[in-house]
XYZ file of C-alpha atoms in Angstrom:
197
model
C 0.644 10.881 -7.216
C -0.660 8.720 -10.210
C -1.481 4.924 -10.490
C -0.640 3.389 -13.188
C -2.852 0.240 -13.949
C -0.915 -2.580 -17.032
C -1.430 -6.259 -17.953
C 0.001 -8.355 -16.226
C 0.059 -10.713 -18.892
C 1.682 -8.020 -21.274
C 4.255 -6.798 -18.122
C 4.761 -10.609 -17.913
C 5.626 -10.654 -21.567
C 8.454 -7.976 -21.950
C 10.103 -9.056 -18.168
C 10.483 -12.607 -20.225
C 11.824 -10.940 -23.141
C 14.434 -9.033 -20.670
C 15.408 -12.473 -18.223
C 15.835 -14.200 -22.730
C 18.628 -11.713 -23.336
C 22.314 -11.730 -22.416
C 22.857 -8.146 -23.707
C 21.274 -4.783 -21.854
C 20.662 -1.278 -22.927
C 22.723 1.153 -20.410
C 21.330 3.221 -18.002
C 22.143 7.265 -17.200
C 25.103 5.660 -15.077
C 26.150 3.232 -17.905
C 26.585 -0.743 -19.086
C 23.917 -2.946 -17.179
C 24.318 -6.320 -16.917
C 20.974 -7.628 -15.949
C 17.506 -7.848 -16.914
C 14.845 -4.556 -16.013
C 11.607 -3.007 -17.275
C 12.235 0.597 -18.321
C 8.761 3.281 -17.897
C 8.488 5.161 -21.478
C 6.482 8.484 -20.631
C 5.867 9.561 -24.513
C 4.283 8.553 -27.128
C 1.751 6.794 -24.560
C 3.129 5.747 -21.419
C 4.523 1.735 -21.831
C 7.067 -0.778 -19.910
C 9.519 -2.877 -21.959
C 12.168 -4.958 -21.163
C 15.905 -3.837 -21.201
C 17.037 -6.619 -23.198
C 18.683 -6.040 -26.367
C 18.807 -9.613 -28.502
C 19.431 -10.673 -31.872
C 16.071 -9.432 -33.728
C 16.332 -6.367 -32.800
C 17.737 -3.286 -31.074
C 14.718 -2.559 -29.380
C 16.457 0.846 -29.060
C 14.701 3.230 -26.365
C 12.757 6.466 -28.047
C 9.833 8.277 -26.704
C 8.703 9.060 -29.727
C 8.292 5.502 -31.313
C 6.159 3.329 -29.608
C 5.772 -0.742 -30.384
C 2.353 -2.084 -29.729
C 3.825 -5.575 -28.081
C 4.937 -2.913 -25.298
C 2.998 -3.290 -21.785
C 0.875 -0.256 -22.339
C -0.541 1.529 -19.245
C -4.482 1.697 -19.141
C -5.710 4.791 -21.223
C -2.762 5.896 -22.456
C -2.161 3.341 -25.421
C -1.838 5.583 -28.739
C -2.912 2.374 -30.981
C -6.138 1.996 -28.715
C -7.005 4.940 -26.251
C -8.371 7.841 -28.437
C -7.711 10.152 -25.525
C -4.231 8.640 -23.860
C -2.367 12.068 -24.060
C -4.934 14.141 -21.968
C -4.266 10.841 -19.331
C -0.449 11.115 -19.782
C -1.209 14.788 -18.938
C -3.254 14.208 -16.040
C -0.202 11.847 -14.618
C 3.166 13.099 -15.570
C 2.040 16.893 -16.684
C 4.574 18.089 -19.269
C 6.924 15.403 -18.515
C 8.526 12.939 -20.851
C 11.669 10.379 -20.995
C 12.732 7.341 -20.244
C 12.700 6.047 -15.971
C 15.044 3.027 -15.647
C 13.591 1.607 -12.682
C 14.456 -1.387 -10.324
C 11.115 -2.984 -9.813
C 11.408 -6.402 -12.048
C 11.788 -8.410 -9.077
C 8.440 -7.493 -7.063
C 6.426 -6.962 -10.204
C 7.507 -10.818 -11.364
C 6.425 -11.795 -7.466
C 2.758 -10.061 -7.987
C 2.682 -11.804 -11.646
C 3.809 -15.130 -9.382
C 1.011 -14.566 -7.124
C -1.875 -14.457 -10.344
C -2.146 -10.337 -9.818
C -4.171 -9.501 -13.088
C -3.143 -5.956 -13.049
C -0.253 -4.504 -11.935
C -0.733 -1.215 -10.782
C 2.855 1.232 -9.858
C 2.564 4.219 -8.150
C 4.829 7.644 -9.646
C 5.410 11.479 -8.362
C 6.831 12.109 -11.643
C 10.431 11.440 -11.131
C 10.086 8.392 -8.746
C 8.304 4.391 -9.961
C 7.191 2.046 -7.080
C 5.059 -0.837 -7.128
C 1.494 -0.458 -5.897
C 0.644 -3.790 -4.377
C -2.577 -2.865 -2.637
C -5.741 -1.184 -3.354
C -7.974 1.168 -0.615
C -10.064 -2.096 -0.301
C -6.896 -3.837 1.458
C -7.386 -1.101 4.149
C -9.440 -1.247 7.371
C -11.668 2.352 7.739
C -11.086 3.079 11.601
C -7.911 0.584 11.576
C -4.906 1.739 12.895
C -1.564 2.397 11.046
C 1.912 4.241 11.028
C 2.490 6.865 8.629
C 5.881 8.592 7.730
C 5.949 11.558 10.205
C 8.161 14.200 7.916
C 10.132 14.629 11.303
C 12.435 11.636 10.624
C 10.025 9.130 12.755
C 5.984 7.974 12.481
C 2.798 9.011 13.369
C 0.158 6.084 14.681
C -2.861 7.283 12.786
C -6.629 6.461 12.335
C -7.456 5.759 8.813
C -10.719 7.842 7.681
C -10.931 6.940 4.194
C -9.598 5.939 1.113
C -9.275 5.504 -2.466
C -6.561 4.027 -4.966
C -4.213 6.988 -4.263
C -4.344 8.112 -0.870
C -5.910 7.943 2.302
C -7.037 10.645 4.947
C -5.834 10.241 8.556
C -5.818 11.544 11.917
C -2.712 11.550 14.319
C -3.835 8.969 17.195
C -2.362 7.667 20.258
C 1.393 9.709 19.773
C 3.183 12.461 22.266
C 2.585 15.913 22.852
C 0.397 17.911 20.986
C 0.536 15.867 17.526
C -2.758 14.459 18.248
C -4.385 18.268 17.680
C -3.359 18.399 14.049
C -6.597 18.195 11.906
C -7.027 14.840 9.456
C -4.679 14.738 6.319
C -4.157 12.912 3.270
C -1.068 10.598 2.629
C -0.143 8.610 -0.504
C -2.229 5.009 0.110
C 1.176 3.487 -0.360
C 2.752 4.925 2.611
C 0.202 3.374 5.504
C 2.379 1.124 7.467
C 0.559 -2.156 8.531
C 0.693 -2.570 12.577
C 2.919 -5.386 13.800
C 1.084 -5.556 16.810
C -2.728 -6.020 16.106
C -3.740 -6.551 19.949
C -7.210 -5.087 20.956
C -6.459 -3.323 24.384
């Protein structure tokens, strides 16, 4: 899993330029008819708005790149001398275009005075990073996604921007046994119920 870390400022800029326009560039399934930010994984790796107004076409290409684009951090070809060894290091071989649904909660984190705004991607999926490992508690207590269909109640161990290494704590059977693990940092599930026993 990669982070990718943009100005919010710049992010801010393009989601204006999208909620300005009244016309939308189509998605894989066709005609949209509302505002987005669309991930370009090419030349550099950059979020722009969907909007299509009268100025221009602002036509999608991976191989054209505007510099008022939100540019991800290291991987700006007008700026970062080395941004396709980072585009390597995050999406491998992979290019294209990922039409993603995240205008909404990145515009709340701009709302909120977030500097940076930092999504996480496997390479074929785009969600929005809100927190960092700081926002974590070492020896707190979280749910994880158990693979199974359920959770696991784990012990966070530590933690960086990515992911975090855990230990199975407190569930049924032998679960408890399995060694510590690593899980993307964006799939701890806060506690709902913070009671000390």
């Amino acid at each position: 899993m990669a982070i990718l870390k943009f100005s919010a400022s710049a992010v801010a800029a393009q989601i204006a330029h999208a909620r300005a326009c009244k016309t939308f560039l189509p998605n894989w399934n066709g005609p949209v008819d509302k505002p987005a930010l669309i991930l370009i994984v090419g030349n550099g790796v950059h979020l722009r708005s969907n909007g299509i107004n009268g100025t221009t076409t602002r036509i999608v290409t991976t191989e054209r790149a505007d510099p008022s684009f939100a540019f991800a951090d290291g991987m700006n070809p007008f700026r970062d001398t080395d941004w396709m060894a980072q585009r390597r290091m995050a999406f491998r071989e992979l290019t294209g275009q990922f039409y993603t649904d995240i205008l909404e909660d990145v515009e709340m984190l701009i709302d909120r005075g977030q500097g940076t705004i930092r999504l996480s991607t496997d390479g074929h999926s785009i969600r929005v990073f809100a927190r960092r490992a700081s926002d974590y508690l070492i020896g707190g207590t979280y749910d994880v996604p158990s693979g199974l269909g359920g959770t696991f109640r784990v012990i966070l161990k530590d933690a960086c921007d990515t992911f975090a290494i855990v230990q199975n704590y407190g569930n049924c059977e032998d679960f408890d046994e399995m060694l510590p693990y690593w899980v993307p940092l964006d799939e701890l599930i806060e506690l709902e119920d913070r009671r000390v026993a």
